[in-house]
Amino acid sequence: MNGNVIELRGLQKSYPPREPGGARTELFRALDLEVGRGEFVAVEGQSGTGKSSLLHILGGLDREYAGEVKILGRDLRGLDDPELSALRHAQIGFVFQSFNLLSSLSALENVLLPDFFGDGVPDAHARASEALATVGLSDKASARPTALSGGERQRVAIARALVAKPPLLLADEPTGNLDARTGQGIIDLFQRLHREGMTLLVVTHEKRMSRAASRVLVLERGELAADPTLEGSA
Ligand SMILES: Nc1ncnc2c1ncn2[C@@H]1O[C@H](COP(=O)(O)OP(=O)(O)OP(=O)(O)O)[C@@H](O)[C@H]1O
Ligand SMILES: [Mg+2]
């Protein structure tokens, strides 16, 4: 395997018409992307260009596509469902655009969730507490999502994505709807994870996030191009 954590070759993605006789939504015809180990890539692009769709494919959550998608050298098409789940569980942290927290569970239990679907990790509780501490939420471990602010919920979602200490983090607008200071806390956290060697691909509309990244791409008309207005500083 080469040093790439993400490799896309000729990715094609379209959605079927929502109603009979409607048009397909064509997102990508031949998308290529390589992300090397330890890169922090920001992906910008207007609403509806397919950023979330791309992230779902990279995270193994959507298998309806053509082309080659390799994560850590493994072609996702070659994996059966249990193998794909295992890869997702151990190697990929995923922060959804909508946080996907379960309202009946506490913050700590939400962070613990991936381990319920895993191998029954013995130190799961300690790891979940550590992940909550990482995002500065130790004091809210027993709170339910309905009792948390938007920024706190987003941080719980990030803690959940980090609990397995995955080498790759995929995050979909993790600072969307947050005030500037809370958003900055998440940007700082991502920079720290980047320094610690994690590979990050973050969909964002936030210029501060893009400035923190080592590379900025813009998704437009089915193509990924370098951002002409911004060069990563990290
Ligand atoms: N399951 C689906 N079936 C049909 N069309 C879909 C489906 N999911 C998304 N789309 C369409 O695909 C396009 C891309 O959606 P996507 O959510 O990937 O965009 P996005 O770039 O993440 O947008 P935003 O910035 O608003 O989050 C949109 O036109 C959307 O309506
Ligand atoms: Mg989106």
Short mmCIF file of N, CA and C in Angstrom, two decimals, residues 56-132:
data_model
loop_
_atom_site.label_atom_id
_atom_site.label_comp_id
_atom_site.label_asym_id
_atom_site.label_seq_id
_atom_site.Cartn_x
_atom_site.Cartn_y
_atom_site.Cartn_z
N HIS A 56 -20.41 10.24 2.55
CA HIS A 56 -21.08 8.97 2.86
C HIS A 56 -20.45 7.82 2.08
N ILE A 57 -20.04 8.09 0.84
CA ILE A 57 -19.37 7.04 0.06
C ILE A 57 -18.02 6.70 0.69
N LEU A 58 -17.25 7.76 1.04
CA LEU A 58 -15.92 7.53 1.63
C LEU A 58 -16.02 6.78 2.95
N GLY A 59 -17.11 7.04 3.69
CA GLY A 59 -17.28 6.41 5.00
C GLY A 59 -17.92 5.03 4.93
N GLY A 60 -18.16 4.53 3.72
CA GLY A 60 -18.73 3.20 3.58
C GLY A 60 -20.20 3.15 3.93
N LEU A 61 -20.86 4.30 3.98
CA LEU A 61 -22.27 4.35 4.36
C LEU A 61 -23.18 4.25 3.14
N ASP A 62 -22.65 4.52 1.97
CA ASP A 62 -23.41 4.44 0.73
C ASP A 62 -22.59 3.61 -0.26
N ARG A 63 -23.17 2.51 -0.73
CA ARG A 63 -22.45 1.62 -1.64
C ARG A 63 -22.99 1.71 -3.06
N GLU A 64 -23.91 2.65 -3.30
CA GLU A 64 -24.51 2.79 -4.63
C GLU A 64 -23.70 3.76 -5.47
N TYR A 65 -22.61 3.28 -6.06
CA TYR A 65 -21.78 4.13 -6.89
C TYR A 65 -21.00 3.25 -7.85
N ALA A 66 -20.36 3.86 -8.84
CA ALA A 66 -19.43 3.14 -9.70
C ALA A 66 -18.07 3.79 -9.53
N GLY A 67 -17.02 3.03 -9.81
CA GLY A 67 -15.67 3.55 -9.67
C GLY A 67 -14.98 2.90 -8.49
N GLU A 68 -13.74 3.35 -8.25
CA GLU A 68 -12.93 2.72 -7.21
C GLU A 68 -12.79 3.63 -6.00
N VAL A 69 -13.08 3.10 -4.84
CA VAL A 69 -12.94 3.84 -3.59
C VAL A 69 -12.06 3.01 -2.66
N LYS A 70 -10.86 3.51 -2.37
CA LYS A 70 -9.97 2.79 -1.46
C LYS A 70 -9.77 3.60 -0.19
N ILE A 71 -9.93 2.95 0.93
CA ILE A 71 -9.65 3.56 2.23
C ILE A 71 -8.54 2.75 2.87
N LEU A 72 -7.44 3.40 3.21
CA LEU A 72 -6.28 2.72 3.78
C LEU A 72 -5.88 1.52 2.93
N GLY A 73 -5.95 1.71 1.61
CA GLY A 73 -5.48 0.68 0.70
C GLY A 73 -6.49 -0.42 0.41
N ARG A 74 -7.65 -0.35 1.04
CA ARG A 74 -8.64 -1.42 0.81
C ARG A 74 -9.78 -0.91 -0.06
N ASP A 75 -10.03 -1.65 -1.14
CA ASP A 75 -11.11 -1.30 -2.06
C ASP A 75 -12.45 -1.64 -1.40
N LEU A 76 -13.27 -0.64 -1.18
CA LEU A 76 -14.52 -0.87 -0.44
C LEU A 76 -15.44 -1.84 -1.15
N ARG A 77 -15.35 -1.88 -2.50
CA ARG A 77 -16.23 -2.80 -3.24
C ARG A 77 -15.90 -4.26 -2.94
N GLY A 78 -14.65 -4.50 -2.53
CA GLY A 78 -14.25 -5.88 -2.29
C GLY A 78 -14.62 -6.38 -0.90
N LEU A 79 -15.28 -5.54 -0.09
CA LEU A 79 -15.59 -5.93 1.28
C LEU A 79 -17.06 -6.34 1.41
N ASP A 80 -17.31 -7.42 2.14
CA ASP A 80 -18.70 -7.75 2.42
C ASP A 80 -19.17 -6.89 3.61
N ASP A 81 -20.45 -7.01 3.97
CA ASP A 81 -20.99 -6.10 4.99
C ASP A 81 -20.24 -6.17 6.32
N PRO A 82 -19.96 -7.38 6.85
CA PRO A 82 -19.22 -7.41 8.13
C PRO A 82 -17.82 -6.81 8.01
N GLU A 83 -17.15 -7.04 6.88
CA GLU A 83 -15.81 -6.46 6.71
C GLU A 83 -15.88 -4.94 6.63
N LEU A 84 -16.92 -4.44 5.94
CA LEU A 84 -17.08 -2.99 5.83
C LEU A 84 -17.39 -2.39 7.20
N SER A 85 -18.25 -3.04 7.98
CA SER A 85 -18.55 -2.55 9.33
C SER A 85 -17.29 -2.52 10.18
N ALA A 86 -16.49 -3.57 10.06
CA ALA A 86 -15.26 -3.63 10.86
C ALA A 86 -14.31 -2.50 10.48
N LEU A 87 -14.19 -2.24 9.18
CA LEU A 87 -13.33 -1.15 8.73
C LEU A 87 -13.86 0.19 9.25
N ARG A 88 -15.17 0.38 9.12
CA ARG A 88 -15.76 1.64 9.60
C ARG A 88 -15.54 1.81 11.09
N HIS A 89 -15.73 0.74 11.83
CA HIS A 89 -15.66 0.82 13.28
C HIS A 89 -14.24 1.15 13.75
N ALA A 90 -13.26 0.51 13.14
CA ALA A 90 -11.89 0.64 13.64
C ALA A 90 -11.12 1.78 13.00
N GLN A 91 -11.44 2.11 11.76
CA GLN A 91 -10.55 3.01 11.01
C GLN A 91 -11.14 4.38 10.71
N ILE A 92 -12.47 4.51 10.78
CA ILE A 92 -13.09 5.75 10.30
C ILE A 92 -13.98 6.36 11.38
N GLY A 93 -13.66 7.58 11.76
CA GLY A 93 -14.57 8.35 12.60
C GLY A 93 -15.43 9.21 11.71
N PHE A 94 -16.75 9.22 11.97
CA PHE A 94 -17.65 9.95 11.08
C PHE A 94 -18.51 10.92 11.90
N VAL A 95 -18.43 12.20 11.55
CA VAL A 95 -19.27 13.20 12.20
C VAL A 95 -20.33 13.64 11.19
N PHE A 96 -21.58 13.31 11.48
CA PHE A 96 -22.68 13.61 10.55
C PHE A 96 -23.04 15.08 10.56
N GLN A 97 -23.59 15.52 9.41
CA GLN A 97 -24.04 16.92 9.31
C GLN A 97 -25.15 17.18 10.33
N SER A 98 -26.08 16.25 10.44
CA SER A 98 -27.03 16.29 11.56
C SER A 98 -26.45 15.32 12.58
N PHE A 99 -26.40 15.67 13.83
CA PHE A 99 -25.48 14.97 14.74
C PHE A 99 -25.80 13.49 14.93
N ASN A 100 -27.07 13.09 14.66
CA ASN A 100 -27.46 11.69 14.83
C ASN A 100 -27.24 11.18 16.25
N LEU A 101 -27.52 11.99 17.24
CA LEU A 101 -27.44 11.50 18.62
C LEU A 101 -28.79 10.86 18.99
N LEU A 102 -28.72 9.86 19.84
CA LEU A 102 -29.96 9.23 20.31
C LEU A 102 -30.43 9.94 21.57
N SER A 103 -31.66 10.45 21.52
CA SER A 103 -32.12 11.33 22.59
C SER A 103 -32.41 10.59 23.88
N SER A 104 -32.59 9.27 23.80
CA SER A 104 -32.89 8.53 25.03
C SER A 104 -31.62 8.16 25.80
N LEU A 105 -30.46 8.42 25.21
CA LEU A 105 -29.19 8.06 25.86
C LEU A 105 -28.48 9.30 26.37
N SER A 106 -27.66 9.11 27.40
CA SER A 106 -26.85 10.22 27.91
C SER A 106 -25.72 10.51 26.94
N ALA A 107 -25.02 11.62 27.18
CA ALA A 107 -23.86 11.97 26.35
C ALA A 107 -22.85 10.83 26.35
N LEU A 108 -22.54 10.32 27.54
CA LEU A 108 -21.56 9.24 27.63
C LEU A 108 -22.02 8.01 26.86
N GLU A 109 -23.30 7.67 26.99
CA GLU A 109 -23.81 6.49 26.29
C GLU A 109 -23.78 6.69 24.77
N ASN A 110 -24.04 7.92 24.33
CA ASN A 110 -23.94 8.20 22.91
C ASN A 110 -22.52 7.99 22.40
N VAL A 111 -21.54 8.39 23.21
CA VAL A 111 -20.14 8.20 22.82
C VAL A 111 -19.78 6.72 22.84
N LEU A 112 -20.40 6.00 23.76
CA LEU A 112 -20.15 4.55 23.88
C LEU A 112 -20.73 3.75 22.72
N LEU A 113 -21.71 4.33 22.02
CA LEU A 113 -22.48 3.58 21.04
C LEU A 113 -21.68 2.72 20.08
N PRO A 114 -20.63 3.26 19.43
CA PRO A 114 -19.91 2.42 18.48
C PRO A 114 -19.42 1.13 19.10
N ASP A 115 -19.08 1.17 20.38
CA ASP A 115 -18.56 -0.03 21.03
C ASP A 115 -19.64 -1.08 21.26
N PHE A 116 -20.92 -0.63 21.34
CA PHE A 116 -21.99 -1.62 21.45
C PHE A 116 -22.06 -2.48 20.20
N PHE A 117 -21.66 -1.88 19.06
CA PHE A 117 -21.70 -2.64 17.82
C PHE A 117 -20.37 -3.31 17.52
N GLY A 118 -19.39 -3.07 18.38
CA GLY A 118 -18.06 -3.64 18.16
C GLY A 118 -17.89 -4.95 18.91
N ASP A 119 -16.70 -5.17 19.39
CA ASP A 119 -16.37 -6.48 19.95
C ASP A 119 -16.60 -6.54 21.46
N GLY A 120 -17.27 -5.56 22.02
CA GLY A 120 -17.40 -5.54 23.46
C GLY A 120 -16.06 -5.17 24.09
N VAL A 121 -15.56 -4.00 23.73
CA VAL A 121 -14.25 -3.55 24.21
C VAL A 121 -14.28 -3.41 25.73
N PRO A 122 -13.34 -4.02 26.45
CA PRO A 122 -13.40 -4.02 27.91
C PRO A 122 -13.30 -2.64 28.54
N ASP A 123 -12.45 -1.78 28.00
CA ASP A 123 -12.27 -0.47 28.62
C ASP A 123 -13.12 0.59 27.92
N ALA A 124 -14.29 0.16 27.39
CA ALA A 124 -15.12 1.07 26.60
C ALA A 124 -15.50 2.32 27.39
N HIS A 125 -15.86 2.12 28.65
CA HIS A 125 -16.30 3.25 29.47
C HIS A 125 -15.19 4.28 29.63
N ALA A 126 -14.00 3.78 29.94
CA ALA A 126 -12.86 4.68 30.13
C ALA A 126 -12.56 5.42 28.83
N ARG A 127 -12.67 4.72 27.72
CA ARG A 127 -12.37 5.36 26.44
C ARG A 127 -13.41 6.41 26.09
N ALA A 128 -14.66 6.12 26.41
CA ALA A 128 -15.72 7.10 26.14
C ALA A 128 -15.53 8.34 27.01
N SER A 129 -15.16 8.14 28.28
CA SER A 129 -14.90 9.28 29.17
C SER A 129 -13.74 10.11 28.65
N GLU A 130 -12.71 9.41 28.16
CA GLU A 130 -11.54 10.11 27.64
C GLU A 130 -11.92 10.93 26.40
N ALA A 131 -12.77 10.34 25.54
CA ALA A 131 -13.18 11.07 24.33
C ALA A 131 -14.01 12.30 24.70
N LEU A 132 -14.88 12.18 25.71
CA LEU A 132 -15.65 13.34 26.16
C LEU A 132 -14.73 14.41 26.74
#
